[in-house]
Amino acid sequence: MRLLWSWVWSAHWVCVFLKNFCLRNIFNPRGFTPNLVAGAIAPVIPLCWFWGWRQSRWRRRALFGIALFLSLVVALTQSRGAIIGLGVSFAFGALWLKPRVGWIVVVLLIGAAALFGVAETNRLVDSSLLDNSTVTAAGRFELWQRALYIAQDFPFTGIGLGTFSQVVPVMYPLFINSPDAPLPHAHNMYLQMAVDYGVGGFVAFIGIVATMFALCIAVLRRTRGTPNELLAA
């Protein structure tokens, strides 16, 4: 009976979570954040490309079609981070497939980084006249500074998930960012971990990232010369 009650109680909270998630993210009348959509879709694209490379003709066409469709979605979101991540993943995939073209990949990456730097500088200069200052460099630096203050004041517990937008205006007023601009997070994943979970959560997140990096290196070494090497790359 207790086990049945625990299952019912767990299912209840799962339904509550799904309802809130759908209302806030899917059926939200204010729309959704393009960066979140791009961040969720972008990791699937290289997997489709590299996995389809070794498949039969029909599977390859299906996977390439999915990758092209998802690439179009990412392009429409105009998420700079997702586009840069895709470029880096494809560059490393090409380097893994053809090591001799490594210098070409390096040159292309440097050129793309230079073009992005020029475009981003012009965008930040133009956006400095907008009311939404979170897109400017000064606005981002102010948010990061507030995140560091929060990590210093709440090192053990953090402030909790989803409370950044409520805590910052009350305890850490902003001067550069517009008070009407939405502030869902600190615009930095590592600082956000320290804000939400405290220093302990931040250290744990670093450990997870380091572990995943080590596992990726191990997988790359094991799959070298096998049909799955592109998928691993």
XYZ file of N, CA and C in Angstrom:
699
model
N 0.826 -1.210 0.000
C 0.000 0.000 0.000
C 0.860 1.259 0.000
N 1.910 1.229 0.819
C 2.806 2.387 0.857
C 3.498 2.590 -0.489
N 3.894 1.472 -1.107
C 4.544 1.576 -2.414
C 3.596 2.159 -3.446
N 2.336 1.715 -3.428
C 1.348 2.254 -4.358
C 1.122 3.740 -4.115
N 1.044 4.128 -2.855
C 0.847 5.542 -2.533
C 2.034 6.387 -2.984
N 3.243 5.864 -2.826
C 4.429 6.602 -3.272
C 4.426 6.773 -4.784
N 3.979 5.741 -5.506
C 3.902 5.859 -6.966
C 2.869 6.911 -7.371
N 1.726 6.887 -6.718
C 0.687 7.872 -7.035
C 1.177 9.275 -6.729
N 1.836 9.442 -5.591
C 2.349 10.762 -5.213
C 3.411 11.241 -6.197
N 4.297 10.340 -6.612
C 5.329 10.706 -7.585
C 4.704 11.072 -8.925
N 3.715 10.297 -9.360
C 3.042 10.601 -10.623
C 2.339 11.950 -10.562
N 1.792 12.279 -9.393
C 1.128 13.573 -9.236
C 2.104 14.712 -9.477
N 3.279 14.639 -8.849
C 4.246 15.725 -8.998
C 4.849 15.757 -10.397
N 4.967 14.603 -11.031
C 5.428 14.592 -12.421
C 4.422 15.301 -13.315
N 3.138 15.057 -13.100
C 2.096 15.730 -13.883
C 2.104 17.232 -13.626
N 2.315 17.622 -12.368
C 2.384 19.051 -12.048
C 3.568 19.698 -12.753
N 4.712 19.011 -12.745
C 5.891 19.553 -13.415
C 5.661 19.688 -14.915
N 5.084 18.654 -15.532
C 4.831 18.708 -16.971
C 3.841 19.813 -17.319
N 2.829 19.993 -16.472
C 1.854 21.052 -16.729
C 2.520 22.415 -16.678
N 3.316 22.664 -15.631
C 3.987 23.954 -15.510
C 4.986 24.166 -16.634
N 5.688 23.090 -17.011
C 6.661 23.214 -18.093
C 5.976 23.572 -19.402
N 4.866 22.909 -19.701
C 4.150 23.185 -20.949
C 3.580 24.597 -20.953
N 3.021 25.024 -19.828
C 2.427 26.358 -19.776
C 3.480 27.442 -19.896
N 4.669 27.203 -19.328
C 5.706 28.229 -19.325
C 6.533 28.238 -20.600
N 6.747 27.070 -21.188
C 7.690 26.973 -22.296
C 7.041 26.685 -23.641
N 5.965 25.905 -23.684
C 5.372 25.531 -24.967
C 4.192 26.424 -25.311
N 3.262 26.605 -24.359
C 2.063 27.396 -24.612
C 2.162 28.788 -23.990
N 3.371 29.244 -23.764
C 3.570 30.567 -23.186
C 3.176 31.624 -24.214
N 2.239 32.520 -23.903
C 1.836 33.539 -24.888
C 2.962 34.505 -25.231
N 3.964 34.610 -24.366
C 5.100 35.493 -24.645
C 6.146 34.823 -25.523
N 5.894 33.577 -25.907
C 6.842 32.881 -26.758
C 7.880 32.130 -25.937
N 8.976 31.749 -26.584
C 10.023 30.998 -25.912
C 11.363 31.619 -26.263
N 12.393 31.195 -25.535
C 13.739 31.712 -25.755
C 14.401 30.953 -26.900
N 14.788 31.614 -27.981
C 15.397 30.904 -29.111
C 16.674 30.166 -28.731
N 17.450 30.730 -27.800
C 18.697 30.077 -27.416
C 18.453 28.715 -26.777
N 17.369 28.595 -26.001
C 17.058 27.305 -25.388
C 16.698 26.270 -26.446
N 15.935 26.690 -27.446
C 15.563 25.768 -28.523
C 16.801 25.339 -29.302
N 17.645 26.301 -29.642
C 18.858 25.976 -30.392
C 19.784 25.081 -29.584
N 19.896 25.351 -28.285
C 20.752 24.519 -27.450
C 20.266 23.089 -27.325
N 18.949 22.893 -27.394
C 18.403 21.537 -27.317
C 18.522 20.792 -28.640
N 18.486 21.518 -29.753
C 18.495 20.882 -31.073
C 19.911 20.667 -31.595
N 20.800 21.609 -31.335
C 22.130 21.579 -31.942
C 22.897 20.283 -31.696
N 22.893 19.692 -30.500
C 23.675 18.454 -30.321
C 23.208 17.290 -31.182
N 21.958 17.318 -31.649
C 21.444 16.205 -32.448
C 21.971 16.263 -33.881
N 22.266 17.458 -34.367
C 22.639 17.621 -35.775
C 23.934 16.894 -36.117
N 25.043 17.093 -35.380
C 26.258 16.341 -35.730
C 26.077 14.836 -35.618
N 25.274 14.390 -34.645
C 25.033 12.953 -34.524
C 24.357 12.400 -35.769
N 23.379 13.125 -36.308
C 22.700 12.676 -37.530
C 23.659 12.633 -38.709
N 24.488 13.658 -38.833
C 25.421 13.699 -39.955
C 26.432 12.555 -39.881
N 27.091 12.426 -38.733
C 28.178 11.460 -38.626
C 27.665 10.025 -38.557
N 26.493 9.829 -37.963
C 25.911 8.497 -37.928
C 25.429 8.075 -39.316
N 24.817 9.008 -40.030
C 24.331 8.688 -41.363
C 25.427 8.422 -42.368
N 26.640 8.879 -42.072
C 27.742 8.704 -43.013
C 28.049 7.227 -43.259
N 27.795 6.378 -42.254
C 28.130 4.959 -42.364
C 26.900 4.084 -42.591
N 25.732 4.681 -42.800
C 24.507 3.910 -42.940
C 24.209 3.620 -44.415
N 23.151 2.853 -44.630
C 22.723 2.554 -45.991
C 22.160 3.807 -46.655
N 21.855 3.676 -47.938
C 21.457 4.863 -48.692
C 20.194 5.491 -48.130
N 19.165 4.705 -47.840
C 17.900 5.279 -47.377
C 18.036 5.848 -45.977
N 18.745 5.150 -45.113
C 18.964 5.693 -43.771
C 19.796 6.964 -43.819
N 20.772 6.971 -44.715
C 21.596 8.170 -44.840
C 20.764 9.356 -45.288
N 19.884 9.132 -46.260
C 19.030 10.226 -46.721
C 18.106 10.720 -45.613
N 17.558 9.780 -44.844
C 16.653 10.175 -43.761
C 17.390 10.975 -42.693
N 18.563 10.500 -42.303
C 19.322 11.201 -41.266
C 19.822 12.548 -41.764
N 20.273 12.608 -43.009
C 20.715 13.884 -43.562
C 19.549 14.856 -43.689
N 18.365 14.337 -44.044
C 17.190 15.208 -44.105
C 16.833 15.778 -42.745
N 16.900 14.935 -41.710
C 16.640 15.428 -40.350
C 17.671 16.471 -39.955
N 18.929 16.209 -40.287
C 19.982 17.157 -39.938
C 19.787 18.494 -40.651
N 19.398 18.456 -41.926
C 19.165 19.698 -42.660
C 17.992 20.477 -42.073
N 16.923 19.773 -41.730
C 15.763 20.443 -41.139
C 16.125 21.084 -39.802
N 16.828 20.345 -38.945
C 17.218 20.894 -37.650
C 18.220 22.038 -37.813
N 19.078 21.947 -38.822
C 20.015 23.050 -39.080
C 19.269 24.313 -39.478
N 18.205 24.154 -40.262
C 17.381 25.304 -40.628
C 16.732 25.918 -39.394
N 16.263 25.075 -38.478
C 15.655 25.585 -37.247
C 16.676 26.367 -36.432
N 17.878 25.830 -36.303
C 18.930 26.531 -35.558
C 19.277 27.852 -36.228
N 19.328 27.855 -37.563
C 19.618 29.100 -38.276
C 18.534 30.143 -38.032
N 17.276 29.708 -37.972
C 16.180 30.647 -37.725
C 16.217 31.210 -36.307
N 16.730 30.446 -35.349
C 16.838 30.969 -33.984
C 17.906 32.046 -33.864
N 18.864 32.070 -34.803
C 19.957 33.046 -34.789
C 20.756 32.974 -33.492
N 20.879 31.779 -32.945
C 21.657 31.585 -31.726
C 23.132 31.487 -32.081
N 23.898 32.455 -31.666
C 25.320 32.483 -32.005
C 26.066 31.314 -31.364
N 25.731 31.017 -30.105
C 26.421 29.924 -29.425
C 26.181 28.585 -30.091
N 24.935 28.329 -30.505
C 24.625 27.056 -31.161
C 25.311 26.954 -32.518
N 25.319 28.042 -33.268
C 25.961 28.019 -34.586
C 27.463 27.810 -34.451
N 28.080 28.476 -33.481
C 29.517 28.287 -33.260
C 29.803 26.853 -32.823
N 28.955 26.321 -31.940
C 29.140 24.942 -31.508
C 29.038 23.953 -32.652
N 28.089 24.186 -33.566
C 27.975 23.313 -34.736
C 29.219 23.402 -35.608
N 29.710 24.629 -35.796
C 30.916 24.787 -36.599
C 32.108 24.052 -36.010
N 32.272 24.157 -34.698
C 33.384 23.470 -34.039
C 33.225 21.953 -34.129
N 32.004 21.463 -33.940
C 31.784 20.012 -33.999
C 32.060 19.463 -35.397
N 31.619 20.178 -36.429
C 31.888 19.717 -37.790
C 33.379 19.817 -38.123
N 34.041 20.835 -37.583
C 35.473 20.965 -37.825
C 36.241 19.808 -37.199
N 35.894 19.456 -35.968
C 36.559 18.329 -35.325
C 36.204 17.014 -36.016
N 34.959 16.906 -36.509
C 34.598 15.704 -37.250
C 35.410 15.551 -38.523
N 35.599 16.664 -39.245
C 36.424 16.620 -40.453
C 37.877 16.315 -40.119
N 38.349 16.890 -39.007
C 39.728 16.627 -38.594
C 39.916 15.163 -38.214
N 38.898 14.591 -37.586
C 38.983 13.181 -37.213
C 38.905 12.276 -38.439
N 38.130 12.670 -39.441
C 37.989 11.860 -40.649
C 39.214 11.974 -41.539
N 39.722 13.190 -41.686
C 40.880 13.446 -42.546
C 41.921 14.238 -41.753
N 42.807 13.558 -41.035
C 43.793 14.291 -40.229
C 44.699 15.200 -41.048
N 44.879 14.892 -42.330
C 45.790 15.693 -43.143
C 45.257 17.090 -43.432
N 43.953 17.255 -43.282
C 43.370 18.578 -43.538
C 43.257 19.372 -42.247
N 43.986 18.962 -41.230
C 43.910 19.655 -39.949
C 44.278 21.120 -40.041
N 45.288 21.438 -40.844
C 45.697 22.841 -40.949
C 44.626 23.672 -41.634
N 43.897 23.075 -42.584
C 42.802 23.803 -43.234
C 41.694 24.095 -42.228
N 41.402 23.124 -41.388
C 40.381 23.321 -40.361
C 40.784 24.435 -39.415
N 42.052 24.455 -39.022
C 42.529 25.502 -38.114
C 42.384 26.877 -38.749
N 42.760 26.995 -40.023
C 42.641 28.281 -40.713
C 41.181 28.717 -40.804
N 40.304 27.780 -41.128
C 38.879 28.116 -41.220
C 38.322 28.547 -39.872
N 38.723 27.874 -38.803
C 38.252 28.249 -37.474
C 38.736 29.635 -37.085
N 39.999 29.928 -37.376
C 40.526 31.256 -37.056
C 39.807 32.326 -37.862
N 39.576 32.058 -39.157
C 38.851 33.027 -39.974
C 37.432 33.239 -39.505
N 36.745 32.144 -39.159
C 35.376 32.275 -38.657
C 35.342 33.024 -37.337
N 36.321 32.758 -36.469
C 36.375 33.470 -35.191
C 36.618 34.958 -35.400
N 37.475 35.296 -36.368
C 37.732 36.708 -36.639
C 36.488 37.403 -37.177
N 35.798 36.760 -38.116
C 34.567 37.348 -38.652
C 33.509 37.498 -37.571
N 33.402 36.489 -36.721
C 32.424 36.574 -35.638
C 32.778 37.692 -34.670
N 34.077 37.858 -34.389
C 34.487 38.926 -33.484
C 34.142 40.299 -34.028
N 34.367 40.502 -35.331
C 34.023 41.793 -35.935
C 32.519 42.016 -35.913
N 31.757 40.998 -36.300
C 30.296 41.136 -36.309
C 29.747 41.353 -34.912
N 30.292 40.650 -33.937
C 29.800 40.788 -32.564
C 30.136 42.164 -32.001
N 31.312 42.685 -32.345
C 31.672 44.022 -31.880
C 30.721 45.066 -32.438
N 30.420 44.967 -33.730
C 29.476 45.911 -34.327
C 28.084 45.775 -33.719
N 27.680 44.546 -33.430
C 26.355 44.338 -32.851
C 26.268 44.936 -31.460
N 27.325 44.761 -30.669
C 27.306 45.304 -29.313
C 27.303 46.824 -29.326
N 28.022 47.408 -30.296
C 28.020 48.869 -30.391
C 26.645 49.378 -30.784
N 26.007 48.694 -31.754
C 24.675 49.121 -32.180
C 23.632 48.911 -31.090
N 23.737 47.805 -30.366
C 22.724 47.494 -29.358
C 22.878 48.309 -28.091
N 23.954 49.064 -27.958
C 24.135 49.880 -26.759
C 23.094 50.976 -26.666
N 22.410 51.281 -27.779
C 21.373 52.304 -27.771
C 20.001 51.732 -27.463
N 19.889 50.416 -27.329
C 18.600 49.798 -27.078
C 18.269 49.823 -25.597
N 16.983 49.692 -25.294
C 16.563 49.648 -23.898
C 16.981 48.347 -23.229
N 16.943 47.243 -23.959
C 17.323 45.957 -23.402
C 18.834 45.848 -23.370
N 19.444 46.180 -22.237
C 20.893 46.227 -22.130
C 21.518 44.876 -21.855
N 20.715 43.831 -21.715
C 21.298 42.518 -21.471
C 22.062 42.001 -22.677
N 21.856 42.597 -23.848
C 22.563 42.145 -25.040
C 23.890 42.853 -25.205
N 24.201 43.835 -24.382
C 25.456 44.550 -24.483
C 26.494 43.907 -23.585
N 27.763 44.222 -23.883
C 28.842 43.669 -23.066
C 28.765 44.184 -21.637
N 28.487 45.478 -21.476
C 28.391 46.040 -20.130
C 27.243 45.415 -19.345
N 26.117 45.169 -20.029
C 24.988 44.531 -19.357
C 25.302 43.117 -18.920
N 26.003 42.376 -19.760
C 26.373 41.013 -19.387
C 27.350 41.020 -18.212
N 28.322 41.923 -18.250
C 29.287 41.999 -17.156
C 28.598 42.331 -15.836
N 27.581 43.171 -15.897
C 26.852 43.499 -14.676
C 26.121 42.273 -14.138
N 25.504 41.485 -15.016
C 24.833 40.265 -14.572
C 25.826 39.273 -13.982
N 26.985 39.138 -14.607
C 27.995 38.226 -14.073
C 28.500 38.697 -12.711
N 28.622 40.015 -12.562
C 29.048 40.550 -11.268
C 28.025 40.243 -10.184
N 26.751 40.400 -10.511
C 25.701 40.078 -9.541
C 25.695 38.585 -9.215
N 25.975 37.756 -10.208
C 26.048 36.316 -9.953
C 27.189 35.984 -8.997
N 28.312 36.659 -9.142
C 29.426 36.448 -8.214
C 29.066 36.907 -6.809
N 28.348 38.015 -6.701
C 27.899 38.477 -5.386
C 26.993 37.438 -4.728
N 26.094 36.871 -5.514
C 25.184 35.857 -4.975
C 25.960 34.634 -4.504
N 26.944 34.207 -5.296
C 27.745 33.047 -4.905
C 28.526 33.319 -3.626
N 28.949 34.558 -3.418
C 29.660 34.909 -2.194
C 28.722 34.962 -0.990
N 27.509 35.442 -1.196
C 26.564 35.578 -0.084
C 25.858 34.273 0.254
N 25.704 33.381 -0.730
C 25.019 32.100 -0.507
C 25.912 30.958 -0.994
N 27.073 30.769 -0.362
C 28.024 29.784 -0.888
C 27.608 28.341 -0.676
N 26.799 28.068 0.328
C 26.483 26.679 0.663
C 25.211 26.177 -0.014
N 24.214 27.008 -0.107
C 22.920 26.567 -0.633
C 22.547 27.199 -1.961
N 23.152 28.331 -2.323
C 22.680 29.058 -3.487
C 21.326 29.688 -3.199
N 20.710 30.246 -4.203
C 19.403 30.880 -4.010
C 18.266 30.012 -4.523
N 18.580 28.877 -5.139
C 17.535 27.985 -5.620
C 17.259 28.162 -7.101
N 16.645 27.151 -7.677
C 16.351 27.159 -9.108
C 15.272 28.178 -9.448
N 15.487 28.903 -10.527
C 14.467 29.803 -11.047
C 14.189 31.026 -10.210
N 15.098 31.401 -9.320
C 14.867 32.564 -8.453
C 15.767 33.739 -8.796
N 16.560 33.615 -9.848
C 17.489 34.690 -10.196
C 16.750 35.984 -10.500
N 15.679 35.886 -11.264
C 14.938 37.092 -11.653
C 14.222 37.734 -10.474
N 13.927 36.977 -9.405
C 13.269 37.555 -8.240
C 14.262 38.113 -7.226
N 15.421 37.473 -7.097
C 16.385 37.871 -6.071
C 17.194 39.087 -6.496
N 17.634 39.124 -7.751
C 18.533 40.190 -8.191
C 17.918 41.578 -8.053
N 16.705 41.843 -8.530
C 16.168 43.208 -8.392
C 15.996 43.653 -6.946
N 15.791 42.715 -6.022
C 15.547 43.078 -4.628
C 16.844 43.255 -3.856
N 17.767 42.307 -3.987
C 18.982 42.316 -3.177
C 20.194 42.867 -3.907
N 20.190 42.811 -5.225
C 21.341 43.267 -6.005
C 20.840 44.122 -7.165
N 20.422 45.341 -6.906
C 19.827 46.184 -7.960
C 20.771 46.380 -9.137
N 20.177 46.457 -10.317
C 20.925 46.661 -11.550
C 20.859 48.121 -11.960
N 21.945 48.611 -12.546
C 22.015 50.005 -12.966
C 22.170 50.148 -14.477
N 22.800 49.183 -15.110
C 23.000 49.235 -16.561
C 21.852 48.553 -17.283
N 21.451 47.391 -16.812
C 20.356 46.655 -17.431
C 19.023 47.322 -17.136
N 18.150 47.285 -18.117
C 16.832 47.879 -17.958
C 16.006 47.074 -16.958
N 15.275 47.735 -16.064
C 14.435 46.986 -15.108
C 13.307 46.223 -15.782
N 12.935 46.603 -17.000
C 11.866 45.907 -17.717
C 12.365 44.708 -18.515
N 13.683 44.577 -18.643
C 14.236 43.471 -19.423
C 14.136 42.170 -18.631
N 13.774 41.066 -19.273
C 13.698 39.780 -18.559
C 15.082 39.300 -18.141
N 15.173 38.767 -16.928
C 16.439 38.274 -16.391
C 16.251 36.835 -15.893
N 16.070 35.889 -16.784
C 15.820 34.514 -16.326
C 17.035 33.831 -15.737
N 18.234 34.270 -16.132
C 19.451 33.612 -15.655
C 20.614 34.585 -15.789
N 21.805 34.113 -15.419
C 22.998 34.961 -15.404
C 23.725 34.983 -16.737
N 23.188 34.350 -17.761
C 23.815 34.300 -19.089
C 25.212 33.687 -19.023
N 25.413 32.774 -18.094
C 26.670 32.036 -17.988
C 26.367 30.745 -17.236
N 26.585 29.618 -17.873
C 26.178 28.347 -17.282
C 26.917 28.062 -15.982
N 28.217 28.352 -15.954
C 29.010 28.040 -14.768
C 28.619 28.934 -13.593
N 28.449 30.217 -13.856
C 27.991 31.103 -12.795
C 26.584 30.746 -12.344
N 25.752 30.300 -13.289
C 24.388 29.934 -12.922
C 24.372 28.731 -11.990
N 25.296 27.799 -12.169
C 25.386 26.665 -11.253
C 25.708 27.133 -9.841
N 26.634 28.088 -9.721
C 26.971 28.626 -8.403
C 25.809 29.406 -7.812
N 25.048 30.094 -8.654
C 23.896 30.862 -8.177
C 22.796 29.933 -7.682
N 22.495 28.892 -8.429
C 21.380 28.004 -8.089
C 21.724 27.021 -6.979
N 22.938 26.467 -7.025
C 23.288 25.364 -6.123
C 24.371 25.710 -5.109
N 24.983 26.870 -5.206
C 26.075 27.193 -4.316
C 27.409 26.700 -4.852
N 28.454 26.902 -4.050
C 29.795 26.518 -4.481
C 29.899 25.003 -4.641
N 29.230 24.254 -3.764
C 29.263 22.800 -3.886
C 28.678 22.320 -5.197
N 27.555 22.898 -5.598
C 26.968 22.543 -6.878
C 27.840 22.941 -8.047
N 28.511 24.084 -7.925
C 29.423 24.529 -8.976
C 30.578 23.545 -9.141
N 31.165 23.115 -8.012
C 32.266 22.146 -8.072
C 31.781 20.818 -8.656
N 30.578 20.398 -8.266
C 30.027 19.156 -8.811
C 29.813 19.259 -10.319
N 29.348 20.418 -10.782
C 29.144 20.606 -12.216
C 30.472 20.557 -12.964
N 31.506 21.175 -12.398
C 32.830 21.106 -13.018
C 33.301 19.658 -13.093
N 33.032 18.893 -12.033
C 33.405 17.485 -12.047
C 32.675 16.708 -13.125
N 31.392 17.011 -13.320
C 30.623 16.338 -14.370
C 31.186 16.668 -15.747
N 31.499 17.938 -15.973
C 32.052 18.345 -17.264
C 33.402 17.678 -17.508
N 34.265 17.662 -16.481
C 35.577 17.037 -16.632
C 35.449 15.537 -16.879
N 34.510 14.892 -16.190
C 34.299 13.457 -16.390
C 33.811 13.162 -17.803
N 32.873 13.967 -18.293
C 32.382 13.771 -19.651
C 33.488 13.982 -20.677
N 34.344 14.964 -20.431
C 35.458 15.206 -21.345
C 36.406 14.008 -21.363
N 36.709 13.461 -20.182
C 37.589 12.297 -20.117
C 36.955 11.086 -20.798
N 35.647 10.899 -20.613
C 34.958 9.792 -21.274
C 34.968 9.954 -22.791
N 34.804 11.190 -23.260
C 34.845 11.428 -24.707
C 36.207 11.078 -25.282
N 37.274 11.456 -24.576
C 38.616 11.117 -25.042
C 38.801 9.604 -25.092
N 38.307 8.907 -24.060
C 38.434 7.447 -24.040
C 37.654 6.803 -25.185
N 36.451 7.312 -25.459
C 35.642 6.762 -26.551
C 36.307 7.009 -27.894
N 36.882 8.189 -28.071
C 37.567 8.487 -29.322
C 38.734 7.536 -29.551
N 39.466 7.237 -28.510
C 40.600 6.331 -28.660
C 40.146 4.910 -28.968
N 39.044 4.486 -28.360
C 38.565 3.121 -28.575
C 37.963 2.922 -29.958
N 37.321 3.942 -30.471
C 36.617 3.800 -31.751
C 37.470 4.187 -32.942
N 38.717 4.525 -32.707
C 39.585 4.902 -33.819
C 39.745 3.728 -34.783
N 39.420 3.955 -36.056
C 39.537 2.915 -37.059
C 38.347 1.991 -37.157
N 37.273 2.259 -36.410
C 36.055 1.445 -36.452
C 34.965 2.191 -37.213
N 33.873 1.511 -37.602
C 32.790 2.205 -38.320
C 32.108 3.297 -37.507
N 32.276 3.276 -36.188
C 31.603 4.260 -35.341
C 32.491 5.443 -34.976
N 33.627 5.586 -35.640
C 34.534 6.649 -35.244
C 33.961 8.034 -35.535
N 33.214 8.171 -36.634
C 32.614 9.464 -36.935
C 31.539 9.816 -35.923
N 30.742 8.837 -35.523
C 29.714 9.087 -34.522
C 30.346 9.488 -33.200
N 31.432 8.835 -32.831
C 32.124 9.201 -31.600
C 32.732 10.585 -31.699
N 33.269 10.927 -32.863
C 33.856 12.257 -33.033
C 32.789 13.327 -32.926
